mmCIF file of C-alpha atoms in Angstrom:
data_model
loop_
_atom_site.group_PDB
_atom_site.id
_atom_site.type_symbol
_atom_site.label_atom_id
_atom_site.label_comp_id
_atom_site.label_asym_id
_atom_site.label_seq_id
_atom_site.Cartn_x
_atom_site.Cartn_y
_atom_site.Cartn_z
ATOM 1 C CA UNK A 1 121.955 113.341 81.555
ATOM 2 C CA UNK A 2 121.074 116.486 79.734
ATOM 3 C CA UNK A 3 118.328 117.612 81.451
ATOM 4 C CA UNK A 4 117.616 118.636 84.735
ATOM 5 C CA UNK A 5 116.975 116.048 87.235
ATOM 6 C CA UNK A 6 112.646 115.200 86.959
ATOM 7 C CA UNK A 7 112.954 113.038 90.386
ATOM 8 C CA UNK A 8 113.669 114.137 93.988
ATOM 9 C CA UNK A 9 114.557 111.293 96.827
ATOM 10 C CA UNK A 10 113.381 112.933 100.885
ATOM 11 C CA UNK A 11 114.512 109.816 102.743
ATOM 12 C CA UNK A 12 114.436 109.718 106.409
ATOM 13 C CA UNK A 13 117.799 109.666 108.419
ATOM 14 C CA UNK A 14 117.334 105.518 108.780
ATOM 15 C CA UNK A 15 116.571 105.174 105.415
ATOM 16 C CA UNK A 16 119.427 106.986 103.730
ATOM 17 C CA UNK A 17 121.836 105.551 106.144
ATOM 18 C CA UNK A 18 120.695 102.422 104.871
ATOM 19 C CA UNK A 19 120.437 103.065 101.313
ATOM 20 C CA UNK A 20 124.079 104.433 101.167
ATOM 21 C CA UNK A 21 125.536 101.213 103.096
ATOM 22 C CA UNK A 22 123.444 98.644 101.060
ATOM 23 C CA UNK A 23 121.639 100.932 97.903
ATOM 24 C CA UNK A 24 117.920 101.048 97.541
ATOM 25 C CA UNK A 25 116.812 97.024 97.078
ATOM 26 C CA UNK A 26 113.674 95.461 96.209
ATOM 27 C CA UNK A 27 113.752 93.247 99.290
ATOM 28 C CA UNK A 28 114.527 96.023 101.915
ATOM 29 C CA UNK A 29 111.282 97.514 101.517
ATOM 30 C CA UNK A 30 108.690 96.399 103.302
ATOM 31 C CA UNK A 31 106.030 98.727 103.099
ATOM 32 C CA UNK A 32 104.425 100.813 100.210
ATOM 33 C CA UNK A 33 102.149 104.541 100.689
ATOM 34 C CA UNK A 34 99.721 105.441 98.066
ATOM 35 C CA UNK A 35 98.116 109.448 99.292
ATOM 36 C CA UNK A 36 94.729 110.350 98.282
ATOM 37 C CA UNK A 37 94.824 113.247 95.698
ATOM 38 C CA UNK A 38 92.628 112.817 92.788
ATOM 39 C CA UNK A 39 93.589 113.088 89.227
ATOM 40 C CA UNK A 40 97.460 113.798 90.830
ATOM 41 C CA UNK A 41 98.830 110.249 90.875
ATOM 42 C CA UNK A 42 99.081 110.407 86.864
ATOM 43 C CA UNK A 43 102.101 112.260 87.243
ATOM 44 C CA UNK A 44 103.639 109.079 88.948
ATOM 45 C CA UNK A 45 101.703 106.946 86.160
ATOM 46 C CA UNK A 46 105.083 105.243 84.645
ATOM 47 C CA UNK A 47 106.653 105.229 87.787
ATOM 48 C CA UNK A 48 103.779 103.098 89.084
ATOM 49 C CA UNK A 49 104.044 100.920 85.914
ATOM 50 C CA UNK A 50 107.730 100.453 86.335
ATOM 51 C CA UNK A 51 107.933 99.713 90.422
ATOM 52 C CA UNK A 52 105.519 96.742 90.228
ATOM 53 C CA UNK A 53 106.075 95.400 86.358
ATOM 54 C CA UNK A 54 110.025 95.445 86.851
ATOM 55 C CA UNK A 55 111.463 96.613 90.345
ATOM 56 C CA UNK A 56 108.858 94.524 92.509
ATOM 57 C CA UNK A 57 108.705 91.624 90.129
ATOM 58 C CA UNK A 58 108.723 88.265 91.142
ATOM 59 C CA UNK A 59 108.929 86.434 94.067
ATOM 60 C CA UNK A 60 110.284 88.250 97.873
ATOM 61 C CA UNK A 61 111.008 86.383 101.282
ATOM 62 C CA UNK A 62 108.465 88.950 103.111
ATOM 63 C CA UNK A 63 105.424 90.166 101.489
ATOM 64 C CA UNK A 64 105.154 93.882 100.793
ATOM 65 C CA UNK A 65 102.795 95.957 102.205
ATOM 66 C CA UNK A 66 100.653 98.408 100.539
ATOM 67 C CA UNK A 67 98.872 101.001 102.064
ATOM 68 C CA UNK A 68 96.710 103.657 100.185
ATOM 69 C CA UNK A 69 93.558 105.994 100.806
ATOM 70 C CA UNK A 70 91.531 107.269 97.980
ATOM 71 C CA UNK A 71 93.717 107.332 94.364
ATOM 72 C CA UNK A 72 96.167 105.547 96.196
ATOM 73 C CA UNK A 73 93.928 102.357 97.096
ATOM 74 C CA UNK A 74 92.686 102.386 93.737
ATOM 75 C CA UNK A 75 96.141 102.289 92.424
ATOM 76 C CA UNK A 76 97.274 99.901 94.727
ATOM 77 C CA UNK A 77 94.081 97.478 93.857
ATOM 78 C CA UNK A 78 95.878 97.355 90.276
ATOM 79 C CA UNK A 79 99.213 96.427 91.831
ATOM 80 C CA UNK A 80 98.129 93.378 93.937
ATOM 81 C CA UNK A 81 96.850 91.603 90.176
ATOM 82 C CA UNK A 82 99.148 89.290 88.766
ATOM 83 C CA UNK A 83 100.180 91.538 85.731
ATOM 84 C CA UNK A 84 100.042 94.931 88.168
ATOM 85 C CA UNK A 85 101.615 97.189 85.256
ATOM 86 C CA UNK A 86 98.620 96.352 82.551
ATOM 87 C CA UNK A 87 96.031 97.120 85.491
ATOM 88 C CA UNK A 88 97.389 100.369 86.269
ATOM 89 C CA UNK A 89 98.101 101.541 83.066
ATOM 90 C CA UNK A 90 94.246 100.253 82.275
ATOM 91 C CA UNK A 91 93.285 102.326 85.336
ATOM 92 C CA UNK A 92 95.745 105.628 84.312
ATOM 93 C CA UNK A 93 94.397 105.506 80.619
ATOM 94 C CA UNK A 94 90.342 105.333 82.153
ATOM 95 C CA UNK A 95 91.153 107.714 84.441
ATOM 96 C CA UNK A 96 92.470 110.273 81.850
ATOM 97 C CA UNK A 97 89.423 110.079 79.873
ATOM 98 C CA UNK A 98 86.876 110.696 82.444
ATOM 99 C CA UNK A 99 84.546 112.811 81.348
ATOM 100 C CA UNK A 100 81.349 115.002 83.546
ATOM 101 C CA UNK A 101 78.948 116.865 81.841
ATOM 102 C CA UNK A 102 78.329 120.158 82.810
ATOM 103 C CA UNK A 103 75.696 120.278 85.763
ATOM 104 C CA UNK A 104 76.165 116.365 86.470
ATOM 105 C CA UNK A 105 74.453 115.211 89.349
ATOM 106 C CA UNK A 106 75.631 113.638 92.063
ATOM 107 C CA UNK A 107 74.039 110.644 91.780
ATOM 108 C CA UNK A 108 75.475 110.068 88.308
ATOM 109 C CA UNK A 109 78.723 110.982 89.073
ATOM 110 C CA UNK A 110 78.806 108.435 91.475
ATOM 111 C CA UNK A 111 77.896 105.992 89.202
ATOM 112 C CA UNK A 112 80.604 107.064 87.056
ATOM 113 C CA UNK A 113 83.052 105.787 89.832
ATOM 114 C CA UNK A 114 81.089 102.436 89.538
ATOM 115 C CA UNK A 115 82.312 102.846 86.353
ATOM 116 C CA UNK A 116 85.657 103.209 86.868
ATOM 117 C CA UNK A 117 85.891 100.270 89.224
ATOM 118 C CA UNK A 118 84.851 98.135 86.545
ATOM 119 C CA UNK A 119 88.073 98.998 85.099
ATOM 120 C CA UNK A 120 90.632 98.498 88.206
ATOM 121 C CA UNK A 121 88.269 95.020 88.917
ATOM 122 C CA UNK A 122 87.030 93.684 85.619
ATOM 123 C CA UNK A 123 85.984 90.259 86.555
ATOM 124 C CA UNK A 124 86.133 88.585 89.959
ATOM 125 C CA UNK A 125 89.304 86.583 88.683
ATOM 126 C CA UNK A 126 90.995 89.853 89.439
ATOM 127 C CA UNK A 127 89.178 90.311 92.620
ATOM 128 C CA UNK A 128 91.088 86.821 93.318
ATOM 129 C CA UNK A 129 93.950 87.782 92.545
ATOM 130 C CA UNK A 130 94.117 91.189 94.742
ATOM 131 C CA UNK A 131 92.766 88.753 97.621
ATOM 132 C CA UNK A 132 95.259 85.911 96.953
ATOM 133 C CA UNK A 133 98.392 87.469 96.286
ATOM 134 C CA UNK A 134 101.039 85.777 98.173
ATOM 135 C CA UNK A 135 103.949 88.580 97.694
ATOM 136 C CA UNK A 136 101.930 91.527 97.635
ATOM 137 C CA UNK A 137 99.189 92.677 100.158
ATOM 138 C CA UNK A 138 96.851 95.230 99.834
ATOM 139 C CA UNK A 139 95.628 97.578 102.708
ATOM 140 C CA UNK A 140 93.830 100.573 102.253
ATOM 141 C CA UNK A 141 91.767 103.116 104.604
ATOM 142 C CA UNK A 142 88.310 104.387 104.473
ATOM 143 C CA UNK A 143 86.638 106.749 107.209
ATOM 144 C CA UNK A 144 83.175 105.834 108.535
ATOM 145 C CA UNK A 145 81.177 108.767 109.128
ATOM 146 C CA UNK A 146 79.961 109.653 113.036
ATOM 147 C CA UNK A 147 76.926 112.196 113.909
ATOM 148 C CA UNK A 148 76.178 114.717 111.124
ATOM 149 C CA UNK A 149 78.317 113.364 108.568
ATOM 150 C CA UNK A 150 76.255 110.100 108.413
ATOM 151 C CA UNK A 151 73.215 112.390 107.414
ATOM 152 C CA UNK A 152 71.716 111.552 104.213
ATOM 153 C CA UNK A 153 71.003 114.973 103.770
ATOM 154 C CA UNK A 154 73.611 117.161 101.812
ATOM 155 C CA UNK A 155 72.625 120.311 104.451
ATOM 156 C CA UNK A 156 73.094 118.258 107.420
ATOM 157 C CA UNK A 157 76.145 116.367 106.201
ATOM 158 C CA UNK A 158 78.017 120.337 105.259
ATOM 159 C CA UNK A 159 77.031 121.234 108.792
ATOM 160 C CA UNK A 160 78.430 118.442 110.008
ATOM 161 C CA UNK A 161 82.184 118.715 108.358
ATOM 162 C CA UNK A 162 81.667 122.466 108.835
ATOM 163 C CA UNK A 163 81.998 120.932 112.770
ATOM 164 C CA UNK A 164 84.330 118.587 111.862
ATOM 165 C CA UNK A 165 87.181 120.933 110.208
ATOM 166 C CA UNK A 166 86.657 123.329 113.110
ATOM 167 C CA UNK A 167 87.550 120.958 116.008
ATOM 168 C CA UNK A 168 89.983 119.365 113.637
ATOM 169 C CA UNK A 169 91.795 122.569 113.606
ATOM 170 C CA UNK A 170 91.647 122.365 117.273
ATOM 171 C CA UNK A 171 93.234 119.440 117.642
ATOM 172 C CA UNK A 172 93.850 116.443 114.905
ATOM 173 C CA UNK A 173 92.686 113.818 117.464
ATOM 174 C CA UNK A 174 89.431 115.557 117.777
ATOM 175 C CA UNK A 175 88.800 114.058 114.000
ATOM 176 C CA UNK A 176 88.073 110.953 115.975
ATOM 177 C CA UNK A 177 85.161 112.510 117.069
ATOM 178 C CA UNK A 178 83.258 112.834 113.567
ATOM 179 C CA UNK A 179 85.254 110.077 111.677
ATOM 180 C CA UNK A 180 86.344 106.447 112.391
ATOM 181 C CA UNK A 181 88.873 105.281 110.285
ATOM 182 C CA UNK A 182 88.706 101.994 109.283
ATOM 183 C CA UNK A 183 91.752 99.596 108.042
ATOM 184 C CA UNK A 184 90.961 97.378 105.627
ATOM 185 C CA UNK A 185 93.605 94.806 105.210
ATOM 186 C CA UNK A 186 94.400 91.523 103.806
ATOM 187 C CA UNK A 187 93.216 88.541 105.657
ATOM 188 C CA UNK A 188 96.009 86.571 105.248
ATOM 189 C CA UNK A 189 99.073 88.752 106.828
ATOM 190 C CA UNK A 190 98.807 91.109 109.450
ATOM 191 C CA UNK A 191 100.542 94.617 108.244
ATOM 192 C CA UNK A 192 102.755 95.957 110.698
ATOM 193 C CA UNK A 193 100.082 99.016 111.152
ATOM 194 C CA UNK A 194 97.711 96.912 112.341
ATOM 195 C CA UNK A 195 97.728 98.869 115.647
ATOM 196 C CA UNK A 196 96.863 102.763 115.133
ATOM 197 C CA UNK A 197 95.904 104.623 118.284
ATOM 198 C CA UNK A 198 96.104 108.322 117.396
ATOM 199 C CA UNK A 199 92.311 107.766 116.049
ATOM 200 C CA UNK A 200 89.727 105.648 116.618
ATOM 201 C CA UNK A 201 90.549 102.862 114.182
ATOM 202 C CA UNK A 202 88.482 99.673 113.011
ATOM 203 C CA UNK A 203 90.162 96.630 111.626
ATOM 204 C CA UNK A 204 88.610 94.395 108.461
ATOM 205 C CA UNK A 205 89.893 91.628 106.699
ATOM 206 C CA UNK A 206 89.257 92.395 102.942
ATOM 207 C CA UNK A 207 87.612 89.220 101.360
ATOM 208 C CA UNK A 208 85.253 89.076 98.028
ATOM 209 C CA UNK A 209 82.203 90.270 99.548
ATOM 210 C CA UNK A 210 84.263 93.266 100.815
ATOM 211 C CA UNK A 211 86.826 94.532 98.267
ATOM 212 C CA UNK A 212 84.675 96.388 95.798
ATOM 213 C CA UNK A 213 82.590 98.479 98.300
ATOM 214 C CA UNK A 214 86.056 99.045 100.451
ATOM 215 C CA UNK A 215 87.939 100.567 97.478
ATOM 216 C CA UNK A 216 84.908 102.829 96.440
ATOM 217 C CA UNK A 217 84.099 104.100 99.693
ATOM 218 C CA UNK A 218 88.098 104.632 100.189
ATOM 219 C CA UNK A 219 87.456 107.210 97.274
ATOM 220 C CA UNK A 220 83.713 108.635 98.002
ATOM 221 C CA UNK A 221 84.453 112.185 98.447
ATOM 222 C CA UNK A 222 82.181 113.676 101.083
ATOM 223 C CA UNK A 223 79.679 116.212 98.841
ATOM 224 C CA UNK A 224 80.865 114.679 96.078
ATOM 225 C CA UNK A 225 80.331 111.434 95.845
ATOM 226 C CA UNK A 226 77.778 108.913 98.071
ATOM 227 C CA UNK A 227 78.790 107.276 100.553
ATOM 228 C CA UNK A 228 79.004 103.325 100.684
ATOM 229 C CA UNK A 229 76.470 101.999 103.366
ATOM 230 C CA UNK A 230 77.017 98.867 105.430
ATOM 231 C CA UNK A 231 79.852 97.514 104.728
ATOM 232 C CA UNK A 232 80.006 93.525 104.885
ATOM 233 C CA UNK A 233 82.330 92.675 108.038
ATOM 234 C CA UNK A 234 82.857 96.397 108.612
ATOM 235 C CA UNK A 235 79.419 97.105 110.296
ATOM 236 C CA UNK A 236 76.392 99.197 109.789
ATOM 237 C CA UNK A 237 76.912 102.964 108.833
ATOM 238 C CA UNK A 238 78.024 105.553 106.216
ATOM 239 C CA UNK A 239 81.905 105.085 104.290
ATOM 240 C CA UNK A 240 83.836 107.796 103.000
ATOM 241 C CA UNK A 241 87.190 108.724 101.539
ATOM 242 C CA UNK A 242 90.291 107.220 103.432
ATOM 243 C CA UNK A 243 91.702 110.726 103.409
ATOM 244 C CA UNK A 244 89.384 112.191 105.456
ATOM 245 C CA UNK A 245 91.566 110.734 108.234
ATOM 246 C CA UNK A 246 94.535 109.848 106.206
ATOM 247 C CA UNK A 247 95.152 112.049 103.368
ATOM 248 C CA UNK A 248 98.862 111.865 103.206
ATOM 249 C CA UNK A 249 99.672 109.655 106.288
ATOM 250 C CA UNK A 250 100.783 110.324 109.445
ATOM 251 C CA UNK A 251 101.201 106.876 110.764
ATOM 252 C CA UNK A 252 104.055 104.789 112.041
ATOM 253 C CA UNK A 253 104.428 102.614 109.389
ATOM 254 C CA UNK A 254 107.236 100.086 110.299
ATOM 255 C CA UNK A 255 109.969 99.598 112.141
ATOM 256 C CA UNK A 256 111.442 96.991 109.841
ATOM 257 C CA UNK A 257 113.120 97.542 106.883
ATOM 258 C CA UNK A 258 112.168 100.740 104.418
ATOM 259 C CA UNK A 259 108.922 102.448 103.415
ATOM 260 C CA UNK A 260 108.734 103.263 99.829
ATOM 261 C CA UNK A 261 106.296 106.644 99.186
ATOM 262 C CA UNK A 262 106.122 107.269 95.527
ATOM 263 C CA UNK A 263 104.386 110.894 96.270
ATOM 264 C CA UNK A 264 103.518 114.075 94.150
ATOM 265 C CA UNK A 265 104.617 116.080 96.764
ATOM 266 C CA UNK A 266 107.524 116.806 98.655
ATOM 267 C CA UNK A 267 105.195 117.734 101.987
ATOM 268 C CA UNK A 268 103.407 115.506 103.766
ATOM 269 C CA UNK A 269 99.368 116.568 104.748
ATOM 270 C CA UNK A 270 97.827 114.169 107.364
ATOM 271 C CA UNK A 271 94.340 114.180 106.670
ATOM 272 C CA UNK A 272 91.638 116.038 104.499
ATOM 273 C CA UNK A 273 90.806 119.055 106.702
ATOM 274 C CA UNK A 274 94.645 119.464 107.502
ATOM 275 C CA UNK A 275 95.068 121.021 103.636
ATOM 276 C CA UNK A 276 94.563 124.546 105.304
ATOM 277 C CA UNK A 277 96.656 124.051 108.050
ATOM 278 C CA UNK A 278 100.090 125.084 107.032
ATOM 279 C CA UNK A 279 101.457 124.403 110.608
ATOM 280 C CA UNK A 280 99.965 120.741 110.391
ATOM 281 C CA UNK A 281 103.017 118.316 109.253
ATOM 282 C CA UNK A 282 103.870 114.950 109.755
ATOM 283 C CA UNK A 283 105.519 113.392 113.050
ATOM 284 C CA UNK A 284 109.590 113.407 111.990
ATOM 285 C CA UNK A 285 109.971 110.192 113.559
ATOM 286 C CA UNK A 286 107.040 108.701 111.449
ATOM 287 C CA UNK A 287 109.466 109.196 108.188
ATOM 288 C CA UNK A 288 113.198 107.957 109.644
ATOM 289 C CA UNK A 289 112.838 105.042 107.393
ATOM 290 C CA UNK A 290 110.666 106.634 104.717
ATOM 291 C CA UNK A 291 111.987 107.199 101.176
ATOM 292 C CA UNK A 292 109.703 109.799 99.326
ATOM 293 C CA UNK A 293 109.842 109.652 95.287
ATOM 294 C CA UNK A 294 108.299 112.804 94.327
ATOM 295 C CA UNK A 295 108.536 114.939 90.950
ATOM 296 C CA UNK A 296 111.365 117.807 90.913
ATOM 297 C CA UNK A 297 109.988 121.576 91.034
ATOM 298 C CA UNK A 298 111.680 122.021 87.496
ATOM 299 C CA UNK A 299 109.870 118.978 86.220
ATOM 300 C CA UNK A 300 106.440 119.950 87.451
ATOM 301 C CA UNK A 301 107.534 123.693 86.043
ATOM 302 C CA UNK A 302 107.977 122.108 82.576
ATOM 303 C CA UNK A 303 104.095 120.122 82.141
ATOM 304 C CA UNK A 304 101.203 121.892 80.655
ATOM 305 C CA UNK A 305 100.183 124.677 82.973
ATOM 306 C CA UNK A 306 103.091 124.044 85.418
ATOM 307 C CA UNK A 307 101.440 121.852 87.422
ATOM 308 C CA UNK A 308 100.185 118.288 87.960
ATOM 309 C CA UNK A 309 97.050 116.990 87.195
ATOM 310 C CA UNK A 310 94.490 118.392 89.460
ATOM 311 C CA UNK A 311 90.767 117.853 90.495
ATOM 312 C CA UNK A 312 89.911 121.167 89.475
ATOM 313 C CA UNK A 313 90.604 120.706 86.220
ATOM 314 C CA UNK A 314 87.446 118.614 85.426
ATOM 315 C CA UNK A 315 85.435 122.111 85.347
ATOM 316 C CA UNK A 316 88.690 124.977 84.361
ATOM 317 C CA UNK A 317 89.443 123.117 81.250
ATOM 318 C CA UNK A 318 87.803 121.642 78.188
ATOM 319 C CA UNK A 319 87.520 117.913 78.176
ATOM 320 C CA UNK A 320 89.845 117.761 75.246
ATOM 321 C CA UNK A 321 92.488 120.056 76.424
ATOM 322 C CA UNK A 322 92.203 118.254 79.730
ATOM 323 C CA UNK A 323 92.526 114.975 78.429
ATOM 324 C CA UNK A 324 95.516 115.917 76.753
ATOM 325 C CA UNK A 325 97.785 117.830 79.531
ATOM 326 C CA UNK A 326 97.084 114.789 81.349
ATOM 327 C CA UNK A 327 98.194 112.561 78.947
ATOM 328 C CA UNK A 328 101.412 114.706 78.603
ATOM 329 C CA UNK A 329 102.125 114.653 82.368
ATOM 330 C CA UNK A 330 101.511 110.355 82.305
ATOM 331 C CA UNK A 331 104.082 110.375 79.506
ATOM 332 C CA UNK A 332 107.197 112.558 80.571
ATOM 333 C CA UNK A 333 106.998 110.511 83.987
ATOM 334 C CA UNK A 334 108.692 108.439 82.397
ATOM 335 C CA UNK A 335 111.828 110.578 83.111
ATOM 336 C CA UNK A 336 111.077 110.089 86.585
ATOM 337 C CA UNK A 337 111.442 106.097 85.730
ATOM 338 C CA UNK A 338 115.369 106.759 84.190
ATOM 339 C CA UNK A 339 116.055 108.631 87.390
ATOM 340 C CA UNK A 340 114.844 106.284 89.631
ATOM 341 C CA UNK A 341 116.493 103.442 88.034
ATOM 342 C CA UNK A 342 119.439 105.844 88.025
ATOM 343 C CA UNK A 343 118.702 105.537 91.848
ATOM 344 C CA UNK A 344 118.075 101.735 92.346
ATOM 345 C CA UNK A 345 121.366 101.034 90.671
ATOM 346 C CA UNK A 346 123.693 102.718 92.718
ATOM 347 C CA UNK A 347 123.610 106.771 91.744
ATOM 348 C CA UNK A 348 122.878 108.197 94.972
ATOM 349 C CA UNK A 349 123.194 111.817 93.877
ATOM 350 C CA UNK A 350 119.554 112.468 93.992
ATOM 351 C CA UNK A 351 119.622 111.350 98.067
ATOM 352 C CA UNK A 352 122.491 113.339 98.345
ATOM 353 C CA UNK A 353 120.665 116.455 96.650
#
């Protein structure tokens, strides 16, 4: 290889035992994390296309189990269809090409979303397909607002996570207080999450009448987007982004075979109002069986502007020079594809790195 390496492994102590007696095997993992982030998944965008149109293909013994808030739900509603790598990329290439116009309202830029969704679901065949899946099961969080936050009123509802990020920064379980999280999961399997007790937590099968308001509230941005109201089988009441209580996860995931995390970052957040809180990491024993995929600081050094994709760059950028960068980042990860393949067949160097 004559560049440096564009993918770094962070594997738990169970999981790289693991992967250096047996290697890293389709069929050992059992479990799959998708982080909210915006516009920062694109970095992973041929990774993505590669895990479920090659390494994840075909049949398995024990379903897989995805779990994703925000991006990561929406990328992981592309995975569950039966050709996952044509959805995603359909869903990376719409994504890229988003465009607001300066002084959009919110009300349109929600319906932009709608938009969007059309594009991850485009008919309910592919609804079906999510639903039915027999190998690959979709789970994904969304946070149903308490008190303030379930104000109509954008004053009331910026008071209201004004209160919530304080007590948050209290104490993380305080969240609980302002924010249920709900898990919306497929009906068919129970995930081995199922039972989360650091925060109030509501369980919902996902079924047709579900799935489409579920994956937009999962990514309805409080103050930025609307909320979804009354949820079919999830109750009356106001839905917001899944990483308002999950932004990175900070769950126990399984305790059964290995948790794949295809991540941007090498640092794990826990929720939304944790960003600020540099003391705020992940439980250890959350990630012994975790293997973390994330780009290499040299690789993210050598993209347009040194970075990933970011939110922000919907109003610091031109459309046109946005559009671009972005589509720059989507295509050099697909050096993070030859090193994980590099991986998967029996280099361990980057575990060992």
């Amino acid at each position: 290889m004559n560049r440096s390496p564009a993918l770094r492994v962070i594997a738990g102590d169970r999981a790289r035992a693991q992967i250096e007696r047996d290697g890293l095997r389709p069929q050992d993992i059992r479990v799959m994390v998708g982080a909210s982030g915006g516009p920062k998944w694109l970095a992973l965008a041929k990774l993505d296309e590669y895990l479920f149109g090659d390494f994840f293909a075909g049949d398995r013994a024990q379903p897989l189990h995805l779990i994703g808030s925000s991006a990561g739900a929406w990328r992981f509603a592309c995975f569950a269809q039966d050709n996952p790598a044509a959805a995603s990329r359909r869903f990376a290439e719409a994504y890229q090409h988003i465009c607001y116009a300066p002084g959009m309202g919110f009300e349109e830029i929600t319906r932009h979303t709608h938009t969007l969704l059309d594009v991850v679901l485009p008919d309910d065949a592919a609804a079906k397909q999510v639903l039915g899946n027999p190998h690959i099961k979709l789970n994904l969080i969304a946070a149903r607002a308490r008190g303030l936050n379930a104000a109509r009123a954008r004053g009331l509802q910026a008071a209201g996570l004004g209160l919530t990020a304080l007590a948050n920064a209290v104490h993380r379980r305080a969240l609980g207080s302002f924010f249920e999280r709900v898990l919306f999961h497929a009906a068919d399997h129970q995930p081995p999450f199922y039972q989360l007790s650091d925060l109030p937590t509501r369980q919902v099968a996902l079924a047709e009448n579900n799935l489409r308001p579920a994956i937009l509230a999962s990514g309805a941005i409080p103050l930025v987007l609307s909320g979804i109201p009354d949820i079919p089988g999830a109750g009356p009441g106001i839905y917001y982004d899944g990483g308002v209580t999950d932004y990175h996860f900070d769950i126990p995931f399984s305790q059964d075979g290995l948790v794949l995390y295809p991540h941007f970052y090498p640092t794990i957040t826990p929720g939304w109002f944790d960003k600020g809180l540099k003391w705020r990491r992940a439980n250890p024993r959350h990630y012994d069986n975790v293997v973390i995929l994330c780009p290499s600081d040299d690789w993210v050094a050598s993209l347009p502007q040194g970075r990933i994709p970011d939110r922000r760059d919907f109003t610091r950028m031109p459309d046109e020079v946005r559009i671009r960068e972005w589509g720059e980042a989507m295509k050099r990860s697909e050096q993070l594809v030859e090193d994980f393949q590099r991986l998967a067949g029996g280099d361990l160097s980057a575990l060992r790195a």
